[in-house]
Short mmCIF file of C-alpha atoms in Angstrom, two decimals:
data_model
loop_
_atom_site.label_atom_id
_atom_site.label_comp_id
_atom_site.label_asym_id
_atom_site.label_seq_id
_atom_site.Cartn_x
_atom_site.Cartn_y
_atom_site.Cartn_z
CA GLY A 1 0.00 0.00 0.00
CA ALA A 2 0.94 3.66 -0.15
CA GLY A 3 3.46 4.88 2.35
CA VAL A 4 3.85 8.30 3.93
CA SER A 5 4.20 11.01 1.34
CA GLN A 6 5.49 14.55 1.71
CA SER A 7 5.44 17.57 -0.53
CA PRO A 8 7.28 19.39 -1.83
CA SER A 9 10.40 17.23 -1.91
CA ASN A 10 12.58 20.33 -2.15
CA LYS A 11 11.85 23.93 -1.29
CA VAL A 12 14.13 26.92 -1.73
CA THR A 13 12.87 30.13 -0.21
CA GLU A 14 14.16 33.55 0.61
CA LYS A 15 14.75 34.60 4.19
CA GLY A 16 11.62 36.16 5.64
CA LYS A 17 9.14 34.28 3.48
CA ASP A 18 6.58 31.80 4.83
CA VAL A 19 6.60 28.14 3.78
CA GLU A 20 4.09 25.33 4.14
CA LEU A 21 5.09 21.69 4.16
CA ARG A 22 2.61 18.88 3.67
CA CYS A 23 2.44 15.33 4.98
CA ASP A 24 0.03 12.57 3.93
CA PRO A 25 0.20 9.75 6.50
CA ILE A 26 -0.63 6.11 5.94
CA SER A 27 -4.40 5.64 5.98
CA GLY A 28 -5.61 4.53 9.40
CA HIS A 29 -2.54 5.75 11.29
CA THR A 30 -3.75 7.81 14.23
CA ALA A 31 -0.35 9.20 15.26
CA LEU A 32 1.63 11.69 13.20
CA TYR A 33 5.00 13.24 13.99
CA TRP A 34 7.13 16.00 12.55
CA TYR A 35 10.91 15.98 12.97
CA ARG A 36 13.67 18.28 11.81
CA GLN A 37 17.01 16.87 10.68
CA ARG A 38 19.84 19.27 10.03
CA LEU A 39 22.69 18.08 7.84
CA GLY A 40 24.56 15.27 9.55
CA GLN A 41 22.50 15.64 12.70
CA GLY A 42 19.87 13.66 14.56
CA LEU A 43 16.08 13.71 14.49
CA GLU A 44 14.78 16.70 16.42
CA PHE A 45 11.21 16.23 17.63
CA LEU A 46 8.89 19.09 16.66
CA ILE A 47 5.25 18.12 17.18
CA TYR A 48 3.07 15.04 17.69
CA PHE A 49 -0.60 14.51 16.83
CA GLN A 50 -2.60 11.64 18.31
CA GLY A 51 -6.15 11.20 17.06
CA ASN A 52 -8.40 13.99 18.27
CA SER A 53 -6.27 14.83 21.31
CA ALA A 54 -4.56 18.18 21.65
CA PRO A 55 -1.19 18.01 19.86
CA ASP A 56 2.07 17.91 21.78
CA LYS A 57 3.83 21.06 20.55
CA SER A 58 6.67 20.92 23.04
CA GLY A 59 9.35 20.54 20.35
CA LEU A 60 8.48 23.56 18.24
CA PRO A 61 11.58 25.80 18.38
CA SER A 62 9.78 29.15 18.18
CA ASP A 63 6.38 30.71 17.61
CA ARG A 64 7.26 30.98 13.91
CA PHE A 65 6.54 27.25 13.68
CA SER A 66 3.02 25.84 13.71
CA ALA A 67 1.31 22.70 12.50
CA GLU A 68 -2.19 21.49 11.89
CA ARG A 69 -3.78 18.17 11.20
CA THR A 70 -7.23 17.56 9.77
CA GLY A 71 -8.73 14.66 11.70
CA GLU A 72 -6.50 11.65 11.10
CA SER A 73 -5.32 12.68 7.67
CA VAL A 74 -3.16 15.36 6.15
CA SER A 75 -0.90 17.55 8.24
CA THR A 76 0.77 20.82 7.33
CA LEU A 77 3.81 22.36 9.00
CA THR A 78 4.06 26.11 8.53
CA ILE A 79 7.19 28.15 9.11
CA GLN A 80 6.69 31.91 9.12
CA ARG A 81 9.38 34.49 8.41
CA THR A 82 11.92 31.80 7.60
CA GLN A 83 15.49 32.15 8.83
CA GLN A 84 18.66 30.54 7.48
CA GLU A 85 18.87 28.29 10.54
CA ASP A 86 15.54 26.76 9.47
CA SER A 87 17.36 25.05 6.58
CA ALA A 88 17.03 21.31 7.14
CA VAL A 89 15.17 18.21 6.05
CA TYR A 90 11.72 18.07 7.62
CA LEU A 91 10.56 14.50 8.13
CA CYS A 92 7.04 13.36 8.82
CA ALA A 93 6.19 9.95 10.28
CA SER A 94 2.97 8.15 11.08
CA SER A 95 2.17 5.14 13.22
CA LEU A 96 -0.58 2.99 14.63
CA SER A 97 -0.24 4.10 18.21
CA PHE A 98 -2.55 1.47 19.61
CA GLY A 99 -2.11 -2.27 19.69
CA GLN A 100 1.14 -4.13 19.42
CA THR A 101 3.34 -1.73 17.57
CA TYR A 102 4.41 1.88 17.64
CA GLU A 103 6.54 1.49 14.50
CA GLN A 104 6.93 4.83 12.77
CA TYR A 105 6.86 4.96 9.01
CA PHE A 106 8.77 7.93 7.69
CA GLY A 107 8.11 9.98 4.61
CA PRO A 108 10.90 10.94 2.21
CA GLY A 109 11.21 14.38 3.78
CA THR A 110 11.14 17.93 2.50
CA ARG A 111 14.53 19.56 2.06
CA LEU A 112 14.14 23.22 2.94
CA THR A 113 16.81 25.70 1.96
CA VAL A 114 16.53 29.30 3.15
CA THR A 115 18.72 31.70 1.20
CA GLY B 7 13.34 16.37 31.02
CA GLU B 8 12.81 14.27 27.94
CA ASN B 9 16.20 13.07 26.85
CA VAL B 10 17.79 10.11 25.10
CA GLU B 11 21.58 9.99 25.16
CA GLN B 12 23.35 7.91 22.54
CA HIS B 13 27.02 6.82 22.32
CA PRO B 14 29.28 6.72 20.46
CA SER B 15 28.56 9.34 17.81
CA THR B 16 30.82 7.53 15.33
CA LEU B 17 31.97 3.92 15.24
CA SER B 18 34.28 2.15 12.83
CA VAL B 19 34.65 -1.64 12.95
CA GLN B 20 36.36 -4.25 10.82
CA GLU B 21 34.05 -6.27 8.62
CA GLY B 22 33.04 -9.41 10.48
CA ASP B 23 33.53 -7.87 13.92
CA SER B 24 30.72 -6.82 16.27
CA ALA B 25 29.39 -3.32 16.86
CA VAL B 26 27.67 -2.06 20.00
CA ILE B 27 25.73 1.19 20.38
CA LYS B 28 24.44 2.33 23.76
CA CYS B 29 21.59 4.62 24.82
CA THR B 30 20.23 5.93 28.09
CA TYR B 31 16.85 7.46 28.80
CA SER B 32 15.48 9.58 31.62
CA ASP B 33 11.76 8.75 31.92
CA SER B 34 11.11 5.68 34.08
CA ALA B 35 7.68 5.39 32.42
CA SER B 36 9.20 4.76 28.99
CA ASN B 37 7.97 1.41 27.73
CA TYR B 38 9.00 1.10 24.08
CA PHE B 39 12.50 1.35 22.60
CA PRO B 40 12.95 1.18 18.83
CA TRP B 41 16.12 1.35 16.75
CA TYR B 42 16.14 2.95 13.32
CA LYS B 43 18.68 2.71 10.52
CA GLN B 44 19.16 5.59 8.11
CA GLU B 45 21.24 5.00 5.02
CA LEU B 46 22.75 7.98 3.24
CA GLY B 47 20.06 10.10 1.61
CA LYS B 48 17.25 7.81 2.70
CA ARG B 49 14.53 7.89 5.32
CA PRO B 50 14.93 6.14 8.70
CA GLN B 51 13.59 2.59 8.87
CA LEU B 52 12.85 0.44 11.90
CA ILE B 53 15.26 -2.47 12.33
CA ILE B 54 14.34 -3.80 15.76
CA ASP B 55 12.38 -2.74 18.83
CA ILE B 56 11.93 -3.91 22.40
CA ARG B 57 9.25 -3.39 25.02
CA SER B 58 9.85 -2.82 28.70
CA ASN B 59 8.56 -6.26 29.70
CA VAL B 60 11.49 -8.09 28.08
CA GLY B 61 15.23 -7.84 28.61
CA GLU B 62 16.54 -8.97 25.24
CA LYS B 63 15.37 -9.49 21.69
CA LYS B 64 17.23 -10.95 18.73
CA ASP B 65 16.65 -10.91 14.99
CA GLN B 66 19.37 -12.69 13.02
CA ARG B 67 22.57 -10.62 13.38
CA ILE B 68 21.04 -7.84 15.47
CA ALA B 69 19.99 -7.87 19.09
CA VAL B 70 18.81 -5.31 21.60
CA THR B 71 19.18 -5.50 25.37
CA LEU B 72 17.29 -3.44 27.93
CA ASN B 73 18.19 -2.69 31.54
CA LYS B 74 15.20 -0.91 33.08
CA THR B 75 16.86 -0.40 36.44
CA ALA B 76 19.76 1.45 34.90
CA LYS B 77 17.58 2.99 32.18
CA HIS B 78 19.80 1.97 29.35
CA PHE B 79 19.50 -0.16 26.25
CA SER B 80 21.96 -1.30 23.62
CA LEU B 81 22.07 -2.44 20.01
CA HIS B 82 24.41 -5.27 19.09
CA ILE B 83 25.30 -6.12 15.51
CA THR B 84 27.35 -9.27 14.98
CA GLU B 85 29.31 -10.40 11.91
CA THR B 86 29.12 -6.89 10.46
CA GLN B 87 28.86 -6.48 6.72
CA PRO B 88 29.42 -3.48 4.41
CA GLU B 89 25.67 -2.95 4.08
CA ASP B 90 25.50 -2.29 7.82
CA SER B 91 27.21 1.07 7.22
CA ALA B 92 24.61 3.72 8.10
CA VAL B 93 23.48 6.04 10.86
CA TYR B 94 21.65 4.27 13.68
CA PHE B 95 19.18 6.03 15.98
CA CYS B 96 17.81 4.78 19.25
CA ALA B 97 14.53 6.14 20.60
CA ALA B 98 12.20 5.90 23.58
CA THR B 99 8.58 6.70 24.28
CA TYR B 100 7.80 9.47 26.74
CA SER B 101 4.90 10.47 28.93
CA SER B 102 3.58 6.88 28.91
CA ALA B 103 2.33 7.56 25.41
CA SER B 104 3.42 7.17 21.87
CA LYS B 105 5.51 10.33 21.76
CA ILE B 106 8.91 9.14 20.64
CA ILE B 107 12.17 10.96 21.27
CA PHE B 108 15.30 10.03 19.33
CA GLY B 109 18.94 9.88 20.32
CA SER B 110 21.49 11.90 18.39
CA GLY B 111 22.59 9.01 16.18
CA THR B 112 25.67 6.84 15.63
CA ARG B 113 27.43 6.80 12.31
CA LEU B 114 28.65 3.22 11.81
CA SER B 115 31.32 2.50 9.22
CA ILE B 116 32.38 -1.02 8.31
CA ARG B 117 36.01 -1.33 7.16
CA PRO B 118 36.66 -3.98 4.48
#
């Protein structure tokens, strides 16, 4: 079946502009995560959605970052007034958070470059 | 706070030798510990996971051990092969929920 998809795959934007990144999780997955991965670095947790519960936004680095999710489907991560330090790969993952597995399935990522 | 420490950050082993990567976590309520492998330019993929009710799990050449008292867990790869070269991430659940926090990663290189 279809895996997690993300769009765009690459985004180049000028400093100060807003960007919107999209994630389509696997159908039926109630949990959805956003991570940031700078070049050669680890996976930095940003935000976590679980069903209809309030999202865990504890990883968002500043108020320029926000995310939404419509029910248990698409999620968008918005970065306002982008800065050069926002340049990174943004990875989305989804999982079945109930039952026997919490395995996360990652999307291919969106490579964001802020010039 | 929520933290997963991972060591070493880089590891180079001779082909055929074993590799060990260690992680510690801070939340005693953590109950699920996955390991992900990320090859260059690709997305992370789950290779093995362990729950808090077991101490060890094996899958062919890879194994994971968990010490709940000490709050640490380790990945063991035996008979390493060139295709094992990648970045490996450990992770742990937090807040007794599915929120998953990752370690900083270990870049494993296998020398021919």
